[in-house]
CSV table of C-alpha atoms in Angstrom, one decimal:
chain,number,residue,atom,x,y,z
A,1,UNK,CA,108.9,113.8,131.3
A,2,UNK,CA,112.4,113.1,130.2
A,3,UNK,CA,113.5,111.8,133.2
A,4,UNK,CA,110.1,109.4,133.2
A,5,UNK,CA,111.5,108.8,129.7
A,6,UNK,CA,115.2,108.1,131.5
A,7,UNK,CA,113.7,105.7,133.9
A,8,UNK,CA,112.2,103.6,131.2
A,9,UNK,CA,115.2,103.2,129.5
A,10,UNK,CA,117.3,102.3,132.2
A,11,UNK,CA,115.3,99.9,133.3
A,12,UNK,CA,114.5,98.3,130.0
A,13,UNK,CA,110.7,98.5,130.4
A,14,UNK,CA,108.9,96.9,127.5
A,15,UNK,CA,105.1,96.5,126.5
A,16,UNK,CA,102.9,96.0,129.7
A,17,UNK,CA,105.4,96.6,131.8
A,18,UNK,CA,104.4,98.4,135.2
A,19,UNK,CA,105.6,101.7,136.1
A,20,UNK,CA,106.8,102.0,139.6
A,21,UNK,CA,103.9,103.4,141.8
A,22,UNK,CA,103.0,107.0,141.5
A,23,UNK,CA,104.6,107.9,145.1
A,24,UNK,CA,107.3,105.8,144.7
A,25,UNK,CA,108.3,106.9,141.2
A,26,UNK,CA,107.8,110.7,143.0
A,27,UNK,CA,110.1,110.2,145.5
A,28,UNK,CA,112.8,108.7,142.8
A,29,UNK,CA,112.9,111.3,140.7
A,30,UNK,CA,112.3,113.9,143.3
A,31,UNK,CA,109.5,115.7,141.9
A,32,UNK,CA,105.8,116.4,142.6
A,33,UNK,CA,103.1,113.9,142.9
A,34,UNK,CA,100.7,116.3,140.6
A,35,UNK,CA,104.3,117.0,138.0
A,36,UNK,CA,104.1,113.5,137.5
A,37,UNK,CA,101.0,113.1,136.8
A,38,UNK,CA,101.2,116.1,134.4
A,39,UNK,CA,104.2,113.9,132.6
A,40,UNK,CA,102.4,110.7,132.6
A,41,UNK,CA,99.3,112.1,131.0
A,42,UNK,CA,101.9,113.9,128.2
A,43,UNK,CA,103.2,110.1,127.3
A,44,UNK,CA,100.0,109.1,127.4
A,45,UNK,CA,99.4,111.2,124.8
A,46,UNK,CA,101.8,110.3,122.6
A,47,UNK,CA,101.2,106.4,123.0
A,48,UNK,CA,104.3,105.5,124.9
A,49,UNK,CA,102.2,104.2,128.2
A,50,UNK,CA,98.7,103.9,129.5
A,51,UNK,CA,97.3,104.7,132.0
A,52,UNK,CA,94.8,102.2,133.8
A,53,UNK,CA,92.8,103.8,136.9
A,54,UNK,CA,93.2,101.5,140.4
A,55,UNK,CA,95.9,99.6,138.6
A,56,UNK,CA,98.9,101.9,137.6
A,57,UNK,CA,100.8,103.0,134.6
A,58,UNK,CA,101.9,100.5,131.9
A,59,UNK,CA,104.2,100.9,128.7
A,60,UNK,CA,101.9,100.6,125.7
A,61,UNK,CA,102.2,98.2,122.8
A,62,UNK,CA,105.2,99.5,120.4
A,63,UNK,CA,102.4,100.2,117.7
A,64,UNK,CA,101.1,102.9,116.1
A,65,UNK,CA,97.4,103.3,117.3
A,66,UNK,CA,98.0,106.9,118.5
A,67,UNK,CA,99.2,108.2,115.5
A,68,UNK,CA,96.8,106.4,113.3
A,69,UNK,CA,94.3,107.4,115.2
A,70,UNK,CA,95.3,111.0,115.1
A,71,UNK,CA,95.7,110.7,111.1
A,72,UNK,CA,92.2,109.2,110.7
A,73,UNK,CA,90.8,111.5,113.2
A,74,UNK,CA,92.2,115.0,111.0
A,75,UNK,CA,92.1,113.3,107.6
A,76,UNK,CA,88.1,112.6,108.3
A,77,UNK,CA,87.4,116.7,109.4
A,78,UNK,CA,86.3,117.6,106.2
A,79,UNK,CA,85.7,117.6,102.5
A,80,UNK,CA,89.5,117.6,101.2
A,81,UNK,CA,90.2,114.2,103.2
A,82,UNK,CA,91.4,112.2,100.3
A,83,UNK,CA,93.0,115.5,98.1
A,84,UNK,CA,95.2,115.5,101.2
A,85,UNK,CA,96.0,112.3,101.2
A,86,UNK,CA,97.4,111.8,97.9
A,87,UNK,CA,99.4,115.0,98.7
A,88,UNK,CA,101.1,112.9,101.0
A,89,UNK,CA,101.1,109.9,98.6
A,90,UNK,CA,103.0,111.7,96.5
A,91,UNK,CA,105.7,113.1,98.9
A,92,UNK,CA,105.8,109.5,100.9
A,93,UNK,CA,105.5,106.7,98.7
A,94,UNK,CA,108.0,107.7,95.6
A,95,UNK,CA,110.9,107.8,98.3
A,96,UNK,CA,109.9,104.5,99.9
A,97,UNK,CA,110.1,103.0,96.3
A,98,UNK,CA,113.7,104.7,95.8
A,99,UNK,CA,115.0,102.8,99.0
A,100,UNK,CA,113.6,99.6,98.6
A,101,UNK,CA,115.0,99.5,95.4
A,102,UNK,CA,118.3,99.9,97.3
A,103,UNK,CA,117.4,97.2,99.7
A,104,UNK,CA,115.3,94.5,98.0
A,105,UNK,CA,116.2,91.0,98.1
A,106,UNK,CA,115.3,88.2,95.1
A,107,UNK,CA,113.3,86.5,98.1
A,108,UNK,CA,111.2,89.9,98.1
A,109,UNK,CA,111.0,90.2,94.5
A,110,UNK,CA,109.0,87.0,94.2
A,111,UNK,CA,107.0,87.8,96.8
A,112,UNK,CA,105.8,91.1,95.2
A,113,UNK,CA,105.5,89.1,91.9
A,114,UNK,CA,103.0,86.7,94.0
A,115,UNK,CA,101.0,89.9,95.4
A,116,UNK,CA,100.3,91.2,91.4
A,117,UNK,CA,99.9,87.9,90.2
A,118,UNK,CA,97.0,87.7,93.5
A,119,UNK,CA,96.0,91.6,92.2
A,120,UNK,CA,95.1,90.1,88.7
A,121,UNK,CA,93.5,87.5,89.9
A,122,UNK,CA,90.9,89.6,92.3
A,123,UNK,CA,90.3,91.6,89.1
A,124,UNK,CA,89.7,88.8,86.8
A,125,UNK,CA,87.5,87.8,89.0
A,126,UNK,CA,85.3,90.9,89.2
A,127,UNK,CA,86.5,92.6,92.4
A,128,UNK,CA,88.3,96.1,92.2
A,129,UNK,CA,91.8,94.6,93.5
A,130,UNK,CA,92.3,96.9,96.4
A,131,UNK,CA,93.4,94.2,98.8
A,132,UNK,CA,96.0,93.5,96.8
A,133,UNK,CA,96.9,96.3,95.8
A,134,UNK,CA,97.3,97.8,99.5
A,135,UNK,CA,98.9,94.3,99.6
A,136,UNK,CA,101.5,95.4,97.5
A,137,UNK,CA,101.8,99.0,98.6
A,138,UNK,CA,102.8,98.0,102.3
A,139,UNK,CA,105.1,94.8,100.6
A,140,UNK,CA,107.2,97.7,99.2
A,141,UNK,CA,107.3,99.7,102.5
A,142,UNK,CA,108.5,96.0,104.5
A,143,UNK,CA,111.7,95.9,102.1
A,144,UNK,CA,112.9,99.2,102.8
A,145,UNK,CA,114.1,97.4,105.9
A,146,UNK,CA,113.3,100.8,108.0
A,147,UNK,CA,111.3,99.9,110.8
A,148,UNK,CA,110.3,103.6,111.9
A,149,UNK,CA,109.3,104.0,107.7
A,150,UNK,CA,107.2,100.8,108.2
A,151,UNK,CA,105.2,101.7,111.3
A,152,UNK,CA,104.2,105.1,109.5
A,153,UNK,CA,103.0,103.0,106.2
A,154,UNK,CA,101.1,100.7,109.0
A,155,UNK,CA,100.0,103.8,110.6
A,156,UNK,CA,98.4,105.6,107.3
A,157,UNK,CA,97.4,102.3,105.4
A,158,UNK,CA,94.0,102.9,107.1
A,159,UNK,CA,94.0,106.0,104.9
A,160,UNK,CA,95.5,104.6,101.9
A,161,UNK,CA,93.0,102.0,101.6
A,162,UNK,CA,90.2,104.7,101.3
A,163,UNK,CA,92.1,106.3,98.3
A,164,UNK,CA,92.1,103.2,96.0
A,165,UNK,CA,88.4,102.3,96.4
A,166,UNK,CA,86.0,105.4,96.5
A,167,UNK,CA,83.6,105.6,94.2
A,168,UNK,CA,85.2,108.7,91.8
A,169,UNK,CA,87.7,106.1,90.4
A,170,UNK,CA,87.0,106.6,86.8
A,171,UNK,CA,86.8,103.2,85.1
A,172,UNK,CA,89.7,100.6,84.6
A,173,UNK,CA,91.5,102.4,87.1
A,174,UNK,CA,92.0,98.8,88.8
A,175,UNK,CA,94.0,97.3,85.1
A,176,UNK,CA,96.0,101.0,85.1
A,177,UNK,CA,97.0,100.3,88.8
A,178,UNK,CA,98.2,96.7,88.3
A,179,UNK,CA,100.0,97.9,85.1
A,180,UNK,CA,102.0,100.5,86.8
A,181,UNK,CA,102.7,97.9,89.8
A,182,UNK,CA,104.1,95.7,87.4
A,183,UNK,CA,106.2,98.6,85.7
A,184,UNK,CA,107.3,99.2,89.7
A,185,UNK,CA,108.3,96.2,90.0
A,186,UNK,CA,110.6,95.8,87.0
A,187,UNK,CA,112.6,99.1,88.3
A,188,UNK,CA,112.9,97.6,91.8
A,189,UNK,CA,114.3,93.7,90.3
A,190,UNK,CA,117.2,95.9,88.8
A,191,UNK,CA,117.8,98.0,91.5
A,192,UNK,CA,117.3,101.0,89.7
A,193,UNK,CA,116.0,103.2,92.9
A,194,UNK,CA,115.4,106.6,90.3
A,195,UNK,CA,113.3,104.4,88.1
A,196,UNK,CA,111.3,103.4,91.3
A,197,UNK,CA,110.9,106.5,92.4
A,198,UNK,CA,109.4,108.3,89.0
A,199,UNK,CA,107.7,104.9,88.4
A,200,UNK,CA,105.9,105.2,91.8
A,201,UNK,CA,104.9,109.2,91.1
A,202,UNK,CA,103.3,108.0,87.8
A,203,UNK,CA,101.2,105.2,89.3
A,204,UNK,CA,99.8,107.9,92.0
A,205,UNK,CA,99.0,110.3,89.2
A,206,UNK,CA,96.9,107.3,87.4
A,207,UNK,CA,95.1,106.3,90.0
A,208,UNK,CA,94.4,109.8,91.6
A,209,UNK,CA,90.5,110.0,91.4
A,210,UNK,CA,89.3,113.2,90.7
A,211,UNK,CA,86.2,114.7,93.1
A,212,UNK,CA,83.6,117.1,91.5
A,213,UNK,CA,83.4,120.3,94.1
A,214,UNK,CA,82.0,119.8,97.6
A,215,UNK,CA,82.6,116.2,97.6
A,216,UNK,CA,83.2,115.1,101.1
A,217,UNK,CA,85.4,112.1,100.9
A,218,UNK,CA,85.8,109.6,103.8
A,219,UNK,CA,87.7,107.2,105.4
A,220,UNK,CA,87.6,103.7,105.0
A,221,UNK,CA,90.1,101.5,107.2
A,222,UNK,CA,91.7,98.0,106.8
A,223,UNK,CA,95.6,97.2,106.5
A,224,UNK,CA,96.0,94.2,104.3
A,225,UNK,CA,99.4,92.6,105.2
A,226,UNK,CA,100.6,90.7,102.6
A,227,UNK,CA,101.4,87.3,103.6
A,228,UNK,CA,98.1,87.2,105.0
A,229,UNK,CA,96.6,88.7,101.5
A,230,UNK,CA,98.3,85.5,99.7
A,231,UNK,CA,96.9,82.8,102.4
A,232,UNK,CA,93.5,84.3,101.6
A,233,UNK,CA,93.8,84.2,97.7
A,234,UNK,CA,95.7,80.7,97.7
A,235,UNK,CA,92.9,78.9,100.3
């Protein structure tokens, strides 16, 4: 598999790129017809190519459908779905705050400002605000500047959204959440990354719903990017 791995790099294969043929990719890297297949199937796995029967092997989109498939897939197994989710809220999200407060621009500070400005709006306005507030969530993950950090907060936004609209919210969660955005936001304008961080912990604990016993929570899926959260609101 690492020399498959080799092979792509070498020759700078990119998304939808062909893999040579399976006998001829055999011969160049002098192993069995069935060990490569055993390989390709293992990257296939882990969403680095495809595998399309009577046409060949492909490199798959850069994305992270696999692993948000395989977080969607575990998370929706049983009744502690969403307890385990803001288990990992709580260990992912502070951190991310801490770094973009390292890394934010004034350019990105407005456009947060625009996102809870969107957030109060959809709340005014009777909805619950969970657009924007996922809106604002993956906003925060974009000015970290850490691509691998963004494709995990892309890959478990599917999640995410579930958390801030089940039903066990207790009521004015949605004015408590765009509070502590705002409070979020002031820490990340001055670049203070600790306040960020312990500002971010506080908003989780807030908005953590609580679940009488047995309660089977599910997943609900729907990344909201936030320049196309603001078109929406503005048109």
């Amino acid at each position: 598999m690492n020399r498959i791995q080799d092979l792509i790099r070498d020759r700078d294969l990119g998304p939808g790129d062909r893999l040579p043929p399976e006998r001829d990719l055999a011969e160049q890297l002098q192993v069995s017809r069935n060990s490569l297949r055993e390989a390709t199937r293992t990257l296939e796995i882990q969403g680095i190519v495809t595998i399309r029967p009577g046409a060949g092997t492909f490199m798959r989109d850069s994305g992270v459908t696999p692993l948000n498939d395989a977080l969607v897939a575990y998370l929706t197994n049983g009744s502690d779905a969403l307890v385990d989710v803001f288990e990992m809220r709580h260990i992912l999200e502070p951190q991310i705050a801490a770094l973009a407060a390292r890394r934010c621009t004034p350019d990105d500070i407005q456009q947060m400002e625009d996102l809870l400005e969107a957030q109060r709006l959809e709340i005014e306005q009777g909805e619950t605000g969970t657009r924007g507030d996922t809106a604002f969530h993956f906003a925060i993950a974009e000015v970290t500047q850490n691509s691998a950090l963004v494709k995990v907060v892309t890959a478990v936004a599917d999640i995410l959204g579930q958390s801030r609209e089940d039903p066990f919210q207790a009521p004015g969660r949605s004015k408590r959440s765009l509070s502590s955005h705002r409070y979020i936001l002031d820490m990340l304008r001055i670049g203070d990354s600790e306040g960020a961080r312990e500002a971010m912990e506080h908003h989780i604990s807030v908005v953590e719903p609580i679940y009488p016993p047995g309660t089977s929570a599910r997943i609900h899926q729907g990344v909201v990017e936030p320049a196309k959260f603001l078109r929406e609101v503005r048109d």
